Amino acid sequence: MFQSWYSGQKAQTLALLSDLHRHPETGFEERRTAGIVVAHLRRLGLEVAECIGGTGVVGRLVGQGQPNGTPRRIAIRAELDALPMQEASGLDYSSTIDGRFHGCGHDGHTVTALTAASYLAAHPDFAGEAIFIFQPAEELLRGARAMLADGLFDRFPCDEVYALHNLPGLQPGHVGVPDGAALASSDDLDVTISGAGTHGSAPHTGADTVLAAASFMTQLQQAATRVTDARAAAVISFGKITGGTARNILPGSVRLEGTMRCGDQVARARLGKLMQDAARAVELVHCVRVEMQITPVAPVAVNASLCRDAILASAMKLLGAEKVVPHAQHLMASEDFAEFQTRIPGGYFFVGQDGPYPHHPNYRFDPDIIPIGAEIFVDLVRTRTAHPHRFNNQKAQ
């Protein structure tokens, strides 16, 4: 039923995707995008709230079906923002804004959620409520927290929340559902190593902060594999090193900027302690001072078991078991959808496509993801509002 309905909506759906793609907006600047979402939801007859957490939008649709007990509220979340980078995809509907690009597919995710909302508004024979959350600033890993701070779940209480992401590398038309952790935590690392600068010909008269910085980074990489479980995913990377004014002067300070990503909270805690220990060791050996700040950005995105099972059941029913990966590998990327999952049970899944990975200038979102993701969202709303402890009469594997 959904697919036949979508065939009649496909042209206008792709036109909407093209429009959003041509006009990308970065985090907390998604005013045009949010306006389009608001207008679409209001045309469908949803209750709409604007400017939640800055530029976030929420739509509420009340089903007309008979609830089995207390009506339940199921949330679908999509991202609004684009990336501050130049597009080189060659699409005939490429970005019209220099240095702005929907290089992660959030335009497609937004259209997918709107498609699900459109179908449910036209077929409201479900129990409970469907809450559609359009979040700003996911790329900054700040939008979810901003919406929560603005009272998102106080104003729109939800029992469960679901989201998807496109995934090059997963076979097109297939759905992957990770067990437990779906995405890694993220912490920003800012380290300043300072000491008495001196001439390169006489390092013994001062402190070699460059060597100390190199030693600090090397110690972390060597020791990280020994303080975390070999089965746990964890990675520390420093992408920016700043220091020095001349080739023959050992600088008075070196600044390191990096990230730490972990697949579970145990590894996250252990690596945090390792960094503190490594800093003290470098101070003693190199006669420098190490100042370090670890800033939490996003927690681990953990799929609640009941939400994982619900996604699997819907995907298997709609696509067939042969197109569903029930124990999909989690990613070391981070997503602030995890902030929602710390408040209520949540489920995150991937839909496969070909082409370059997100954040590549040649990346292209596959529009064929839209009907796949939207139909799963629709089925989740229908089944999770009607039978919260039953999974479409099909056991998840």
CSV table of C-alpha atoms in Angstrom, one decimal, residues 49-238:
chain,number,residue,atom,x,y,z
A,49,ALA,CA,6.2,24.1,16.9
A,50,GLU,CA,9.0,26.2,15.6
A,51,CYS,CA,12.3,27.5,16.8
A,52,ILE,CA,12.9,24.7,19.3
A,53,GLY,CA,16.6,24.8,20.2
A,54,GLY,CA,17.1,27.6,17.7
A,55,THR,CA,15.9,26.4,14.3
A,56,GLY,CA,14.4,23.0,15.3
A,57,VAL,CA,10.9,22.0,14.2
A,58,VAL,CA,8.5,19.5,15.8
A,59,GLY,CA,5.3,18.2,14.2
A,60,ARG,CA,2.7,16.2,16.2
A,61,LEU,CA,0.2,13.9,14.5
A,62,VAL,CA,-2.6,12.2,16.5
A,63,GLY,CA,-3.7,8.9,15.1
A,64,GLN,CA,-7.4,8.0,14.8
A,65,GLY,CA,-7.0,4.4,15.7
A,66,GLN,CA,-8.1,2.8,18.9
A,67,PRO,CA,-5.2,2.5,21.4
A,68,ASN,CA,-4.5,-0.8,23.2
A,69,GLY,CA,-4.2,0.7,26.6
A,70,THR,CA,-2.5,4.1,27.2
A,71,PRO,CA,-1.8,5.9,23.9
A,72,ARG,CA,1.9,5.8,23.1
A,73,ARG,CA,4.0,8.5,21.4
A,74,ILE,CA,6.6,7.5,18.9
A,75,ALA,CA,9.2,10.0,17.6
A,76,ILE,CA,10.9,10.1,14.2
A,77,ARG,CA,14.0,12.3,14.1
A,78,ALA,CA,15.7,13.9,11.0
A,79,GLU,CA,18.6,16.4,10.6
A,80,LEU,CA,18.3,19.8,8.9
A,81,ASP,CA,21.9,21.0,8.5
A,82,ALA,CA,24.5,20.9,5.8
A,83,LEU,CA,28.3,21.0,5.8
A,84,PRO,CA,30.6,24.0,5.3
A,85,MET,CA,32.3,22.5,2.3
A,86,GLN,CA,32.4,22.8,-1.5
A,87,GLU,CA,30.3,20.3,-3.5
A,88,ALA,CA,31.9,18.5,-6.5
A,89,SER,CA,29.2,15.8,-7.0
A,90,GLY,CA,28.2,16.9,-10.5
A,91,LEU,CA,24.5,16.7,-9.7
A,92,ASP,CA,22.3,18.8,-11.9
A,93,TYR,CA,20.7,20.1,-8.7
A,94,SER,CA,24.0,20.8,-7.0
A,95,SER,CA,24.4,23.5,-4.2
A,96,THR,CA,23.9,27.1,-5.3
A,97,ILE,CA,25.7,28.4,-2.3
A,98,ASP,CA,29.5,28.5,-2.4
A,99,GLY,CA,31.1,26.6,0.4
A,100,ARG,CA,27.9,24.9,1.6
A,101,PHE,CA,26.9,21.3,0.7
A,102,HIS,CA,24.5,18.7,1.8
A,103,GLY,CA,27.4,16.3,1.9
A,104,CYS,CA,26.0,14.0,4.6
A,105,GLY,CA,22.5,13.4,3.2
A,106,HIS,CA,20.6,15.3,5.7
A,107,ASP,CA,18.4,16.8,3.0
A,108,GLY,CA,17.5,13.2,2.1
A,109,HIS,CA,16.8,12.3,5.8
A,110,THR,CA,14.6,15.4,6.1
A,111,VAL,CA,12.6,14.4,3.0
A,112,THR,CA,12.3,10.8,4.3
A,113,ALA,CA,10.8,11.9,7.5
A,114,LEU,CA,8.4,14.3,5.7
A,115,THR,CA,7.4,11.5,3.4
A,116,ALA,CA,6.5,9.3,6.4
A,117,ALA,CA,4.6,12.2,7.9
A,118,SER,CA,2.7,12.7,4.6
A,119,TYR,CA,1.7,9.1,4.5
A,120,LEU,CA,0.5,8.9,8.1
A,121,ALA,CA,-1.4,12.1,7.7
A,122,ALA,CA,-3.2,10.6,4.8
A,123,HIS,CA,-3.7,7.3,6.6
A,124,PRO,CA,-4.1,8.2,10.3
A,125,ASP,CA,-5.6,4.8,11.3
A,126,PHE,CA,-2.9,4.3,13.9
A,127,ALA,CA,-3.2,4.5,17.7
A,128,GLY,CA,-1.3,7.1,19.8
A,129,GLU,CA,0.8,9.9,18.4
A,130,ALA,CA,3.6,10.4,15.9
A,131,ILE,CA,6.1,13.1,16.8
A,132,PHE,CA,8.4,14.3,14.0
A,133,ILE,CA,11.6,16.0,15.2
A,134,PHE,CA,13.6,18.0,12.7
A,135,GLN,CA,16.9,18.8,14.5
A,136,PRO,CA,19.4,21.6,13.7
A,137,ALA,CA,23.1,21.5,14.0
A,138,GLU,CA,23.8,17.7,14.0
A,139,GLU,CA,27.2,18.3,12.3
A,140,LEU,CA,28.1,20.5,15.3
A,141,LEU,CA,26.9,17.8,17.7
A,142,ARG,CA,25.0,20.5,19.5
A,143,GLY,CA,21.5,20.6,18.1
A,144,ALA,CA,20.0,17.7,20.1
A,145,ARG,CA,21.2,19.2,23.3
A,146,ALA,CA,19.8,22.6,22.4
A,147,MET,CA,16.4,21.1,21.6
A,148,LEU,CA,16.4,19.2,24.9
A,149,ALA,CA,17.4,22.3,26.8
A,150,ASP,CA,14.5,24.1,25.2
A,151,GLY,CA,12.1,21.6,26.7
A,152,LEU,CA,11.6,19.2,23.7
A,153,PHE,CA,10.4,16.2,25.7
A,154,ASP,CA,8.6,18.3,28.2
A,155,ARG,CA,6.5,19.9,25.4
A,156,PHE,CA,6.3,16.7,23.3
A,157,PRO,CA,6.6,13.7,25.6
A,158,CYS,CA,7.8,10.6,23.7
A,159,ASP,CA,8.0,6.9,24.6
A,160,GLU,CA,10.6,6.0,21.9
A,161,VAL,CA,12.6,7.7,19.2
A,162,TYR,CA,14.0,6.5,15.9
A,163,ALA,CA,16.4,7.8,13.2
A,164,LEU,CA,18.3,6.5,10.2
A,165,HIS,CA,21.4,7.4,8.2
A,166,ASN,CA,22.5,6.5,4.7
A,167,LEU,CA,25.6,4.3,4.6
A,168,PRO,CA,27.8,3.8,1.6
A,169,GLY,CA,29.4,0.4,1.9
A,170,LEU,CA,26.2,-1.2,2.9
A,171,GLN,CA,24.5,-2.8,-0.1
A,172,PRO,CA,21.9,-0.5,-1.7
A,173,GLY,CA,18.4,-1.4,-0.6
A,174,HIS,CA,19.7,-3.2,2.5
A,175,VAL,CA,19.1,-2.1,6.1
A,176,GLY,CA,21.7,-2.6,8.9
A,177,VAL,CA,20.7,-2.5,12.6
A,178,PRO,CA,23.6,-2.5,15.1
A,179,ASP,CA,23.4,-4.3,18.5
A,180,GLY,CA,24.0,-2.0,21.4
A,181,ALA,CA,26.3,0.8,20.4
A,182,ALA,CA,25.5,2.2,17.0
A,183,LEU,CA,27.8,5.1,17.0
A,184,ALA,CA,30.8,6.2,19.1
A,185,SER,CA,31.1,8.9,21.7
A,186,SER,CA,33.0,12.0,20.9
A,187,ASP,CA,35.2,14.2,23.0
A,188,ASP,CA,37.2,17.2,21.9
A,189,LEU,CA,40.9,17.2,23.1
A,190,ASP,CA,42.8,20.5,23.6
A,191,VAL,CA,46.3,20.1,24.9
A,192,THR,CA,48.9,22.9,25.5
A,193,ILE,CA,52.5,21.9,26.3
A,194,SER,CA,54.6,24.7,27.5
A,195,GLY,CA,58.2,25.2,28.7
A,196,ALA,CA,61.2,27.5,28.4
A,197,GLY,CA,61.8,28.1,24.8
A,198,THR,CA,65.4,28.0,23.6
A,199,HIS,CA,67.7,27.9,20.6
A,200,GLY,CA,67.7,24.6,18.6
A,201,SER,CA,71.5,24.4,19.0
A,202,ALA,CA,71.2,24.2,22.8
A,203,PRO,CA,68.1,22.2,23.8
A,204,HIS,CA,69.7,21.5,27.2
A,205,THR,CA,69.2,25.2,28.2
A,206,GLY,CA,65.4,25.0,27.9
A,207,ALA,CA,62.6,22.6,27.2
A,208,ASP,CA,61.8,20.9,23.9
A,209,THR,CA,58.0,21.3,23.7
A,210,VAL,CA,57.9,19.8,20.2
A,211,LEU,CA,59.6,16.6,21.3
A,212,ALA,CA,57.4,16.5,24.4
A,213,ALA,CA,54.3,16.8,22.2
A,214,ALA,CA,55.5,14.0,19.9
A,215,SER,CA,56.2,11.9,23.0
A,216,PHE,CA,52.7,12.6,24.4
A,217,MET,CA,50.9,11.6,21.2
A,218,THR,CA,53.1,8.4,20.8
A,219,GLN,CA,52.5,7.3,24.4
A,220,LEU,CA,48.8,7.6,23.9
A,221,GLN,CA,48.7,5.5,20.8
A,222,GLN,CA,50.9,2.9,22.3
A,223,ALA,CA,49.2,2.6,25.6
A,224,ALA,CA,45.6,2.9,24.4
A,225,THR,CA,45.7,-0.7,23.1
A,226,ARG,CA,46.7,-1.9,26.5
A,227,VAL,CA,44.2,-0.1,28.7
A,228,THR,CA,41.1,-0.8,26.7
A,229,ASP,CA,39.5,-4.2,25.9
A,230,ALA,CA,40.8,-5.4,22.5
A,231,ARG,CA,37.2,-6.0,21.5
A,232,ALA,CA,36.2,-2.4,22.3
A,233,ALA,CA,36.5,0.3,19.7
A,234,ALA,CA,38.5,3.4,20.7
A,235,VAL,CA,40.5,5.9,18.7
A,236,ILE,CA,42.4,9.0,19.6
A,237,SER,CA,43.4,11.3,16.8
A,238,PHE,CA,45.2,14.7,16.7
